[in-house]
Tab-separated table of C-alpha atoms and ligand atoms in Angstrom:
chain	number	residue	atom	x	y	z
A	1	MET	CA	-20.359	-30.297	-2.856
A	2	THR	CA	-23.175	-27.944	-3.237
A	3	VAL	CA	-24.798	-28.065	-6.881
A	4	ILE	CA	-27.277	-26.009	-8.489
A	5	PRO	CA	-29.649	-27.884	-10.630
A	6	GLU	CA	-28.245	-28.963	-13.879
A	7	ALA	CA	-29.598	-30.855	-17.148
A	8	ALA	CA	-29.224	-34.579	-17.137
A	9	GLY	CA	-25.660	-35.638	-18.326
A	10	THR	CA	-23.865	-32.382	-17.706
A	11	PRO	CA	-21.256	-32.255	-14.866
A	12	PRO	CA	-22.152	-30.736	-11.804
A	13	MET	CA	-21.634	-26.938	-11.672
A	14	PRO	CA	-19.812	-25.302	-8.694
A	15	ILE	CA	-21.716	-23.508	-6.305
A	16	ARG	CA	-22.560	-19.889	-7.626
A	17	PHE	CA	-20.695	-17.031	-5.505
A	18	ALA	CA	-24.174	-15.384	-4.591
A	19	ASP	CA	-25.203	-18.697	-2.983
A	20	ILE	CA	-22.542	-19.274	-0.698
A	21	ALA	CA	-23.942	-19.063	2.739
A	22	TRP	CA	-21.238	-17.195	4.611
A	23	PRO	CA	-20.085	-18.540	8.063
A	24	THR	CA	-21.504	-17.608	11.444
A	25	ALA	CA	-19.838	-20.361	13.266
A	26	ARG	CA	-17.091	-20.230	15.505
A	27	ARG	CA	-15.601	-22.979	13.827
A	28	TYR	CA	-15.747	-23.828	10.359
A	29	TRP	CA	-13.704	-25.016	7.050
A	30	LEU	CA	-13.423	-22.983	4.063
A	31	ALA	CA	-13.407	-25.905	1.686
A	32	ASN	CA	-12.305	-26.146	-1.852
A	33	ALA	CA	-10.181	-23.080	-1.656
A	34	ARG	CA	-7.319	-21.720	-4.048
A	35	VAL	CA	-4.429	-19.796	-2.404
A	36	PRO	CA	-1.464	-18.331	-4.147
A	37	ALA	CA	1.544	-20.094	-2.645
A	38	CYS	CA	3.380	-16.871	-2.330
A	39	LEU	CA	0.861	-15.771	0.188
A	40	LEU	CA	1.298	-18.755	2.374
A	41	GLY	CA	3.727	-18.278	5.317
A	42	GLY	CA	4.930	-20.310	8.019
A	43	ASP	CA	4.061	-24.146	8.061
A	44	ALA	CA	1.455	-23.446	5.631
A	45	ALA	CA	4.106	-22.920	3.027
A	46	SER	CA	5.208	-26.625	3.178
A	47	PRO	CA	5.503	-28.274	-0.421
A	48	MET	CA	1.934	-28.351	-1.981
A	49	PRO	CA	1.452	-28.992	-5.635
A	50	LEU	CA	1.321	-25.414	-7.634
A	51	ASP	CA	-0.479	-24.815	-10.643
A	52	VAL	CA	0.924	-22.589	-13.596
A	53	GLU	CA	0.049	-19.471	-11.722
A	54	GLY	CA	1.657	-20.749	-8.560
A	55	VAL	CA	-1.649	-21.253	-6.941
A	56	VAL	CA	-2.489	-24.332	-4.496
A	57	ASP	CA	-5.735	-26.054	-3.692
A	58	ALA	CA	-6.338	-25.994	0.192
A	59	ASP	CA	-8.760	-26.241	2.732
A	60	ILE	CA	-8.773	-23.757	5.729
A	61	LEU	CA	-9.828	-24.236	8.947
A	62	VAL	CA	-11.167	-21.074	10.795
A	63	ASP	CA	-11.408	-21.569	14.556
A	64	ASP	CA	-12.222	-18.393	16.938
A	65	GLY	CA	-11.099	-15.836	14.613
A	66	ARG	CA	-7.631	-17.724	13.572
A	67	LEU	CA	-6.400	-19.700	10.922
A	68	ALA	CA	-6.242	-23.156	12.581
A	69	ARG	CA	-5.221	-25.458	9.743
A	70	ILE	CA	-4.198	-24.845	6.141
A	71	GLU	CA	-4.560	-28.421	4.473
A	72	LEU	CA	-4.507	-30.080	1.031
A	73	PRO	CA	-7.904	-31.116	-0.295
A	74	GLY	CA	-9.113	-33.984	1.425
A	75	GLY	CA	-6.788	-33.483	4.358
A	76	LYS	CA	-8.102	-34.725	7.783
A	77	ARG	CA	-11.250	-32.867	8.945
A	78	ASP	CA	-12.490	-32.642	12.318
A	79	ASP	CA	-15.911	-34.402	12.520
A	80	GLY	CA	-18.888	-32.062	12.788
A	81	ILE	CA	-17.287	-29.006	11.963
A	82	ALA	CA	-19.424	-26.566	9.557
A	83	ASP	CA	-18.019	-26.988	5.856
A	84	ILE	CA	-18.289	-23.841	3.680
A	85	ASP	CA	-17.810	-24.913	-0.113
A	86	ILE	CA	-16.462	-21.993	-2.027
A	87	GLY	CA	-16.225	-23.852	-5.100
A	88	ARG	CA	-12.334	-23.763	-6.079
A	89	ARG	CA	-12.334	-19.841	-5.523
A	90	GLN	CA	-9.367	-17.867	-4.626
A	91	VAL	CA	-8.636	-16.882	-1.080
A	92	TRP	CA	-6.145	-14.323	-0.159
A	93	PRO	CA	-4.939	-12.586	2.958
A	94	THR	CA	-6.116	-9.223	3.575
A	95	LEU	CA	-3.454	-6.634	1.969
A	96	ILE	CA	-1.272	-4.121	2.987
A	97	ASP	CA	-0.775	-0.399	1.547
A	98	ILE	CA	2.667	0.340	2.738
A	99	HIS	CA	2.975	3.519	1.316
A	100	THR	CA	-0.025	6.340	1.242
A	101	HIS	CA	-0.497	9.830	2.023
A	102	LEU	CA	-3.872	9.775	4.038
A	103	ASP	CA	-3.437	13.381	5.202
A	104	LYS	CA	-3.711	14.682	1.578
A	105	GLY	CA	-6.350	12.308	0.345
A	106	HIS	CA	-9.815	13.541	-1.006
A	107	THR	CA	-8.336	17.115	-1.578
A	108	VAL	CA	-8.774	16.770	-5.338
A	109	GLU	CA	-12.034	18.795	-5.750
A	110	ARG	CA	-11.070	21.977	-3.620
A	111	SER	CA	-7.377	21.769	-4.492
A	112	PRO	CA	-7.130	20.399	-8.074
A	113	ASN	CA	-3.717	20.439	-9.914
A	114	ILE	CA	-4.037	22.660	-12.806
A	115	ASP	CA	-2.121	20.504	-15.269
A	116	GLY	CA	-1.301	17.132	-13.588
A	117	THR	CA	2.634	17.627	-13.344
A	118	PHE	CA	4.854	16.945	-10.413
A	119	HIS	CA	5.392	20.948	-9.944
A	120	ASN	CA	2.213	21.871	-9.785
A	121	ALA	CA	1.123	19.019	-7.485
A	122	ARG	CA	3.310	20.482	-4.869
A	123	VAL	CA	2.300	24.019	-5.562
A	124	ALA	CA	-1.432	22.956	-4.982
A	125	ALA	CA	-0.559	20.783	-1.796
A	126	ALA	CA	1.327	23.249	-0.102
A	127	ALA	CA	-1.601	25.736	-1.124
A	128	ASP	CA	-4.154	23.552	0.631
A	129	ARG	CA	-2.103	22.692	3.665
A	130	PRO	CA	-3.630	25.511	5.681
A	131	ASN	CA	-7.068	23.854	5.220
A	132	TRP	CA	-5.832	20.657	7.233
A	133	THR	CA	-7.598	21.750	10.431
A	134	ALA	CA	-8.012	18.876	12.855
A	135	PRO	CA	-11.569	18.070	12.024
A	136	ASP	CA	-10.713	18.155	8.130
A	137	LEU	CA	-7.691	15.737	8.699
A	138	ARG	CA	-10.045	13.403	10.712
A	139	ARG	CA	-12.683	13.416	8.360
A	140	ARG	CA	-10.355	12.590	5.352
A	141	MET	CA	-8.193	10.289	6.797
A	142	ASP	CA	-11.260	8.434	8.214
A	143	PHE	CA	-12.796	8.327	4.764
A	144	GLY	CA	-9.573	6.954	3.472
A	145	LEU	CA	-9.386	4.192	6.137
A	146	ARG	CA	-12.921	3.255	5.473
A	147	CYS	CA	-12.433	2.833	1.855
A	148	ALA	CA	-9.225	0.520	2.607
A	149	TYR	CA	-11.158	-1.453	5.435
A	150	ALA	CA	-14.102	-2.089	2.933
A	151	HIS	CA	-11.798	-3.450	0.145
A	152	GLY	CA	-9.759	-5.790	2.349
A	153	VAL	CA	-6.680	-3.729	3.182
A	154	SER	CA	-5.920	-4.316	6.974
A	155	ALA	CA	-2.485	-2.525	7.287
A	156	VAL	CA	-1.560	1.009	5.891
A	157	ARG	CA	1.779	2.895	6.366
A	158	THR	CA	0.847	6.722	5.650
A	159	HIS	CA	3.593	9.593	5.348
A	160	ILE	CA	2.349	12.559	6.843
A	161	ASP	CA	3.382	16.011	5.845
A	162	THR	CA	5.502	17.216	8.747
A	163	TYR	CA	6.171	21.131	8.629
A	164	HIS	CA	6.474	23.518	11.410
A	165	GLU	CA	2.772	24.624	11.036
A	166	THR	CA	1.450	21.106	10.689
A	167	VAL	CA	3.471	18.764	12.810
A	168	ASP	CA	1.512	18.839	16.125
A	169	ARG	CA	-1.870	18.781	14.526
A	170	SER	CA	-1.149	16.286	12.020
A	171	TRP	CA	0.524	13.751	14.371
A	172	GLN	CA	-2.076	14.153	17.108
A	173	VAL	CA	-4.785	13.329	14.795
A	174	LEU	CA	-2.631	10.381	13.219
A	175	CYS	CA	-2.396	8.992	16.680
A	176	GLU	CA	-5.984	9.323	17.473
A	177	LYS	CA	-7.043	7.451	14.084
A	178	ARG	CA	-4.250	4.674	14.518
A	179	ASP	CA	-5.827	3.957	18.432
A	180	GLU	CA	-9.372	4.245	16.924
A	181	TRP	CA	-8.657	1.716	13.794
A	182	ARG	CA	-6.318	-0.689	15.712
A	183	GLY	CA	-7.349	-4.074	14.866
A	184	ARG	CA	-9.175	-3.075	11.803
A	185	VAL	CA	-6.882	-1.345	9.854
A	186	ASP	CA	-3.427	-1.145	11.498
A	187	LEU	CA	-1.509	2.001	10.785
A	188	GLN	CA	2.115	2.977	10.542
A	189	ALA	CA	3.020	6.554	9.999
A	190	VAL	CA	6.143	8.685	8.604
A	191	SER	CA	6.938	11.938	8.754
A	192	LEU	CA	7.595	13.574	5.325
A	193	CYS	CA	9.234	16.882	4.605
A	194	PRO	CA	12.420	17.812	2.337
A	195	ILE	CA	15.348	16.488	3.999
A	196	ASP	CA	17.045	20.126	4.255
A	197	LEU	CA	14.233	21.017	6.739
A	198	LEU	CA	15.647	18.639	9.325
A	199	ALA	CA	19.189	20.323	9.332
A	200	ASP	CA	18.307	22.730	12.074
A	201	GLU	CA	16.492	22.197	15.472
A	202	PHE	CA	13.485	21.379	13.504
A	203	GLY	CA	14.979	18.199	13.011
A	204	ASP	CA	14.989	17.270	16.568
A	205	ARG	CA	11.368	18.325	17.210
A	206	VAL	CA	10.343	16.071	14.212
A	207	ALA	CA	12.532	13.298	15.688
A	208	ALA	CA	11.002	13.548	19.005
A	209	THR	CA	7.587	13.714	17.645
A	210	VAL	CA	7.944	10.698	15.629
A	211	ALA	CA	9.571	8.887	18.338
A	212	LYS	CA	6.858	9.705	20.880
A	213	SER	CA	4.262	8.576	18.259
A	214	GLY	CA	5.870	5.435	17.443
A	215	GLY	CA	6.423	6.308	13.912
A	216	LEU	CA	9.263	6.218	11.130
A	217	LEU	CA	11.498	9.120	10.254
A	218	GLY	CA	11.115	10.081	6.655
A	219	GLY	CA	11.946	12.600	4.185
A	220	VAL	CA	12.307	13.612	0.551
A	221	THR	CA	15.821	13.415	-0.727
A	222	ARG	CA	15.304	16.541	-2.889
A	223	ALA	CA	15.837	20.437	-1.603
A	224	SER	CA	12.447	22.024	-0.054
A	225	ILE	CA	12.455	24.396	-3.151
A	226	GLY	CA	12.488	22.631	-6.627
A	227	ASN	CA	11.884	19.071	-7.928
A	228	HIS	CA	14.006	15.776	-7.865
A	229	GLY	CA	17.217	16.482	-9.680
A	230	ALA	CA	20.754	16.144	-9.292
A	231	PRO	CA	21.759	15.510	-5.767
A	232	LEU	CA	22.214	18.392	-3.321
A	233	ASP	CA	25.646	19.483	-2.750
A	234	ASN	CA	25.478	18.867	0.969
A	235	ILE	CA	23.379	15.443	0.638
A	236	ASP	CA	26.042	13.472	2.460
A	237	ALA	CA	25.823	15.878	5.483
A	238	LEU	CA	21.841	16.078	5.238
A	239	LEU	CA	21.581	12.163	5.154
A	240	ASP	CA	24.240	12.077	8.015
A	241	ARG	CA	22.071	14.515	10.062
A	242	LEU	CA	18.894	12.405	9.251
A	243	PHE	CA	20.381	9.177	10.170
A	244	SER	CA	21.737	10.665	13.500
A	245	LEU	CA	18.373	11.791	14.448
A	246	ALA	CA	16.957	8.364	13.473
A	247	ALA	CA	19.704	6.576	15.659
A	248	ARG	CA	19.221	8.700	18.558
A	249	HIS	CA	15.584	7.380	18.886
A	250	ASP	CA	16.112	4.048	17.317
A	251	LEU	CA	13.649	5.050	14.386
A	252	ASP	CA	13.439	3.186	11.014
A	253	ILE	CA	13.593	5.240	7.900
A	254	ASP	CA	11.383	5.611	4.961
A	255	LEU	CA	12.244	7.773	2.014
A	256	HIS	CA	10.708	9.520	-1.075
A	257	VAL	CA	13.613	9.109	-3.297
A	258	ASP	CA	14.388	10.336	-7.020
A	259	GLU	CA	10.922	10.612	-7.929
A	260	THR	CA	11.563	12.078	-11.592
A	261	HIS	CA	12.646	11.127	-15.044
A	262	ASP	CA	15.959	13.230	-14.918
A	263	ALA	CA	18.442	10.492	-14.920
A	264	ALA	CA	20.847	13.081	-12.955
A	265	ALA	CA	18.587	12.595	-10.012
A	266	ALA	CA	20.722	9.563	-8.283
A	267	THR	CA	20.298	9.624	-4.640
A	268	LEU	CA	19.552	6.230	-4.044
A	269	PRO	CA	23.302	4.938	-4.035
A	270	ILE	CA	24.233	7.883	-1.817
A	271	VAL	CA	21.110	6.590	0.414
A	272	ALA	CA	22.348	3.193	0.577
A	273	ARG	CA	26.457	4.172	1.626
A	274	ALA	CA	24.492	6.301	4.409
A	275	ALA	CA	22.556	3.468	5.746
A	276	MET	CA	25.775	1.255	5.746
A	277	ARG	CA	27.786	4.069	7.445
A	278	HIS	CA	25.134	4.375	10.019
A	279	GLY	CA	24.857	0.705	10.706
A	280	TYR	CA	21.172	0.911	9.436
A	281	ARG	CA	21.554	-2.219	7.095
A	282	GLY	CA	17.869	-3.666	6.760
A	283	ARG	CA	16.020	-0.603	8.194
A	284	VAL	CA	15.784	1.729	5.338
A	285	VAL	CA	12.756	1.786	2.660
A	286	CYS	CA	12.956	3.736	-0.636
A	287	GLY	CA	10.030	4.584	-2.396
A	288	HIS	CA	9.648	5.628	-6.033
A	289	CYS	CA	13.575	5.421	-7.302
A	290	CYS	CA	11.948	6.504	-10.900
A	291	SER	CA	14.934	7.690	-12.260
A	292	LEU	CA	16.987	4.683	-11.971
A	293	ALA	CA	15.110	3.514	-14.789
A	294	MET	CA	16.568	6.246	-16.963
A	295	GLN	CA	20.076	5.511	-16.155
A	296	SER	CA	22.600	3.472	-17.975
A	297	ASP	CA	22.711	-0.346	-17.294
A	298	GLY	CA	25.983	-0.056	-15.759
A	299	GLU	CA	24.673	2.750	-13.321
A	300	VAL	CA	21.755	0.570	-12.434
A	301	ASP	CA	23.947	-2.316	-11.698
A	302	ARG	CA	26.124	-0.385	-9.422
A	303	THR	CA	23.146	1.081	-7.588
A	304	LEU	CA	21.626	-2.213	-7.069
A	305	ASP	CA	24.716	-3.632	-5.839
A	306	LEU	CA	24.827	-0.842	-2.945
A	307	VAL	CA	20.974	-1.406	-2.602
A	308	ALA	CA	21.050	-5.066	-1.945
A	309	GLU	CA	24.266	-4.673	0.281
A	310	ALA	CA	22.477	-1.940	2.394
A	311	GLY	CA	19.474	-4.215	2.753
A	312	ILE	CA	17.147	-1.322	1.340
A	313	ALA	CA	13.743	-2.207	0.653
A	314	ILE	CA	11.863	-0.680	-2.303
A	315	VAL	CA	8.409	0.325	-2.642
A	316	THR	CA	7.124	1.247	-6.087
A	317	LEU	CA	4.154	3.173	-6.686
A	318	PRO	CA	3.018	2.308	-10.200
A	319	THR	CA	-0.463	4.233	-10.617
A	320	VAL	CA	1.106	7.523	-9.450
A	321	ASN	CA	4.316	7.182	-11.366
A	322	MET	CA	2.264	6.529	-14.524
A	323	TYR	CA	-0.022	9.358	-13.731
A	324	LEU	CA	2.865	12.150	-12.959
A	325	GLN	CA	6.108	10.935	-14.810
A	326	ASP	CA	6.463	11.936	-18.166
A	327	ARG	CA	3.422	14.373	-18.226
A	328	ASN	CA	3.627	17.243	-20.702
A	329	ALA	CA	0.587	18.991	-21.921
A	330	GLN	CA	2.087	19.133	-25.434
A	331	ARG	CA	3.154	15.686	-25.872
A	332	THR	CA	1.889	11.958	-24.952
A	333	PRO	CA	3.870	10.200	-22.461
A	334	ARG	CA	6.338	7.729	-23.760
A	335	TRP	CA	7.283	6.424	-20.248
A	336	ARG	CA	5.683	4.108	-17.645
A	337	GLY	CA	7.489	6.037	-14.939
A	338	VAL	CA	8.230	3.183	-12.888
A	339	THR	CA	11.666	1.823	-11.340
A	340	VAL	CA	13.436	-1.425	-12.225
A	341	VAL	CA	11.432	-3.830	-10.337
A	342	ARG	CA	12.178	-6.963	-12.392
A	343	GLU	CA	16.117	-6.137	-11.974
A	344	MET	CA	15.335	-5.535	-8.169
A	345	LEU	CA	13.664	-8.930	-7.619
A	346	ARG	CA	16.309	-10.824	-9.774
A	347	ARG	CA	18.652	-9.743	-7.141
A	348	GLY	CA	16.808	-10.668	-4.080
A	349	ILE	CA	16.012	-7.054	-3.291
A	350	ARG	CA	12.419	-6.865	-1.364
A	351	VAL	CA	10.121	-4.969	-3.370
A	352	ALA	CA	6.482	-4.035	-2.433
A	353	ALA	CA	3.926	-2.100	-4.743
A	354	ALA	CA	1.545	0.342	-3.142
A	355	GLY	CA	-1.098	3.024	-3.728
A	356	ASP	CA	0.486	6.399	-2.705
A	357	ASN	CA	-1.721	9.376	-3.280
A	358	CYS	CA	-5.520	8.913	-3.462
A	359	ARG	CA	-7.663	11.734	-4.855
A	360	ASP	CA	-5.375	14.921	-4.449
A	361	SER	CA	-3.042	16.946	-6.538
A	362	PHE	CA	-0.398	14.364	-6.954
A	363	HIS	CA	-2.920	11.579	-8.129
A	364	ALA	CA	-6.506	12.624	-9.000
A	365	TYR	CA	-7.800	9.017	-8.572
A	366	GLY	CA	-7.609	5.939	-6.378
A	367	ASP	CA	-9.935	4.418	-3.693
A	368	HIS	CA	-7.322	2.951	-1.169
A	369	ASP	CA	-7.818	-0.456	-2.844
A	370	ALA	CA	-4.524	-2.427	-2.659
A	371	LEU	CA	-6.233	-4.818	-5.106
A	372	ASP	CA	-6.526	-2.175	-7.550
A	373	THR	CA	-3.018	-1.420	-7.257
A	374	PHE	CA	-2.102	-4.969	-7.735
A	375	ARG	CA	-4.215	-5.277	-10.913
A	376	GLN	CA	-2.600	-2.169	-12.424
A	377	ALA	CA	0.957	-3.137	-11.348
A	378	VAL	CA	0.667	-6.299	-13.149
A	379	ARG	CA	-0.103	-4.546	-16.289
A	380	ILE	CA	2.161	-1.242	-15.644
A	381	LEU	CA	5.223	-3.518	-14.361
A	382	HIS	CA	4.588	-6.619	-16.543
A	383	LEU	CA	4.594	-8.735	-13.470
A	384	ASP	CA	3.075	-11.505	-15.611
A	385	HIS	CA	4.116	-14.388	-17.788
A	386	PRO	CA	4.195	-15.936	-15.284
A	387	LEU	CA	1.921	-14.188	-12.597
A	388	GLN	CA	3.462	-16.350	-10.069
A	389	GLY	CA	5.021	-14.437	-7.279
A	390	ALA	CA	3.069	-11.160	-8.184
A	391	PRO	CA	0.653	-11.155	-5.370
A	392	ALA	CA	3.539	-10.941	-2.790
A	393	LEU	CA	4.369	-7.388	-3.696
A	394	VAL	CA	0.943	-6.493	-1.796
A	395	GLY	CA	1.070	-9.009	0.649
A	396	THR	CA	4.063	-11.025	1.936
A	397	THR	CA	6.765	-8.562	1.104
A	398	PRO	CA	5.153	-5.363	2.673
A	399	ALA	CA	4.257	-7.757	5.611
A	400	SER	CA	7.885	-8.315	5.798
A	401	ILE	CA	9.239	-4.737	5.153
A	402	GLY	CA	6.786	-3.150	7.677
A	403	ASP	CA	7.016	-6.007	10.098
A	404	PHE	CA	3.150	-6.238	9.718
A	405	ALA	CA	2.337	-9.305	11.870
A	406	GLY	CA	-0.906	-10.888	10.878
A	407	HIS	CA	-1.468	-9.058	7.561
A	408	GLY	CA	-0.937	-9.945	4.138
A	409	GLN	CA	0.100	-13.572	4.578
A	410	MET	CA	-1.605	-16.698	5.678
A	411	ALA	CA	-0.129	-18.607	8.333
A	412	VAL	CA	-1.489	-20.975	10.557
A	413	GLY	CA	-2.317	-19.317	14.187
A	414	ALA	CA	-2.528	-15.898	12.279
A	415	PRO	CA	-5.790	-13.984	12.469
A	416	ALA	CA	-8.452	-14.982	10.071
A	417	ARG	CA	-8.347	-11.951	7.841
A	418	LEU	CA	-9.236	-12.967	4.424
A	419	ILE	CA	-10.642	-11.915	1.017
A	420	VAL	CA	-12.756	-14.505	-0.895
A	421	PHE	CA	-12.749	-13.613	-4.768
A	422	ASN	CA	-15.236	-14.993	-7.216
A	423	ALA	CA	-12.396	-15.976	-9.394
A	424	ARG	CA	-10.587	-19.326	-9.696
A	425	THR	CA	-7.317	-18.112	-11.247
A	426	ILE	CA	-5.117	-15.048	-10.592
A	427	ASN	CA	-5.838	-13.974	-14.242
A	428	GLU	CA	-9.692	-13.788	-13.276
A	429	ILE	CA	-8.832	-11.570	-10.542
A	430	VAL	CA	-6.655	-9.048	-12.693
A	431	SER	CA	-9.115	-8.917	-15.376
A	432	ARG	CA	-12.249	-7.815	-13.334
A	433	PRO	CA	-12.341	-5.118	-10.493
A	434	GLN	CA	-13.489	-7.577	-7.949
A	435	SER	CA	-16.099	-5.099	-6.572
A	436	ASP	CA	-18.104	-8.457	-5.255
A	437	ARG	CA	-15.358	-9.771	-3.238
A	438	VAL	CA	-15.905	-10.906	0.207
A	439	VAL	CA	-13.899	-9.549	3.096
A	440	ILE	CA	-13.620	-11.723	6.185
A	441	ASP	CA	-12.241	-10.161	9.447
A	442	ARG	CA	-11.016	-12.326	11.990
A	443	GLY	CA	-13.406	-15.028	10.995
A	444	ARG	CA	-16.475	-13.018	10.063
A	445	ARG	CA	-17.705	-11.627	6.988
A	446	LEU	CA	-17.367	-8.074	6.909
A	447	ASP	CA	-20.542	-6.064	6.178
A	448	VAL	CA	-19.172	-2.355	5.346
A	449	LYS	CA	-19.162	-0.770	2.328
A	450	ALA	CA	-17.012	2.137	0.990
A	451	PRO	CA	-18.087	5.413	2.108
A	452	ASP	CA	-20.183	7.440	-0.107
A	453	TYR	CA	-18.720	10.262	-1.619
A	454	SER	CA	-21.554	12.559	-0.586
A	455	GLU	CA	-19.760	12.525	3.063
A	456	LEU	CA	-17.078	14.681	1.631
A	457	TRP	CA	-19.533	17.569	0.522
A	458	GLN	CA	-21.289	19.963	2.504
A	459	GLU	CA	-23.469	22.844	2.067
A	460	GLN	CA	-21.711	26.097	2.644
A	461	ASP	CA	-23.553	29.476	1.986
A	462	GLY	CA	-26.216	27.704	-0.140
A	463	ARG	CA	-23.362	26.235	-2.097
A	464	LEU	CA	-22.140	22.770	-2.200
A	465	GLU	CA	-18.596	22.722	-1.245
A	466	CYS	CA	-16.215	19.647	-1.146
A	467	GLY	CA	-14.049	19.024	1.884
A	468	GLY	CA	-14.398	22.482	3.557
A	469	ASN	CA	-12.472	22.886	6.942
A	470	SER	CA	-15.202	22.968	9.374
B	1	LIG	ZN1	4.510	9.035	-1.435
């Protein structure tokens, strides 16, 4: 083991993070690593001794940009291979952000939410949409993807506002960006509009666009006018229409569901029944589902039975739920805004955590950093005591929900996309922002930083403007 100078009689200190010589060889061992077992997949998940956080000690052989072996410490080594001792620090796979809005991101300065409520978030977003020219979308989506990449996020699913006036432009830019970023940040996209907009021929146009673009069909289970509340009178017919459109093009479905404190908002069981009616078991994701937490235990039980039976996967958006829910200028919030994640996990329902909106009217903050989402999710959702299993919500589970091969999970044969933290325990990861993390992309240390905010600002008529639509 590499050591730094020490006083006589004291035990050797592990190598300092700043002194690690990051690999340049095609083939090398990352030795003395520690990996949460819940982030190991395939053969690597075979029994290894776990500590109290569910973390295993491992040596990792990287060969030609791939994970060639994941071994217990002292496991057989091939002679002559470079050995990078990382001093028992944590190594994670690069992470997945399975629910974002790259098309809205970084509009917060030019289109602020005047009071931070959900209602005014919608008003501000609708008012800003005319600014979404192709160059504007390109610049902001690219900014978001560069943030994600620098932070060690290698797969992103974004919802795309899909309205009459935006459908062609937004999906064209999305496809451009997806091609441009493929291999660095793999991108999936979901159409997003209130589901009543899909009822007429516009629904056919949306489904055809999504199918042509390789996306997923989505929507919000509320009316186009109004907030989430009691289910629409014709919700069954609207969902039948949405599922039929999806089935016609063989599209998976990802919905925004019951994003409110209003217990009357209970479309989740209705979506579950529709999924089963249309043969869509295991092909539907529901995001938010906040109001479920405000319903009676009996109602929660009945709904979760249906969700489990329909194989619906849930995405919780803890940072944005905490920002938007229970907001009232006259009153301090009493509720964290999140759905019943622990109860879902106990039933074996797949639950991922994701970032949602970033610096727009729905959420004023964020940096497309799934690790930040994880760290906040641990606190907001009490994903701790034990922490064992928590990292799966931004790794293994979204990999399975979104079928993101080679992301969010370390498996022998997968691309060596890794994050090395200056932390030995998950506790140390949760406790600091990890702004000194090292990202390894297909075996090589990534040398990029999140873009400078100044790139979003420009001089216009002698004034400094943020995110103009040039
Ligand atoms: Zn969303």
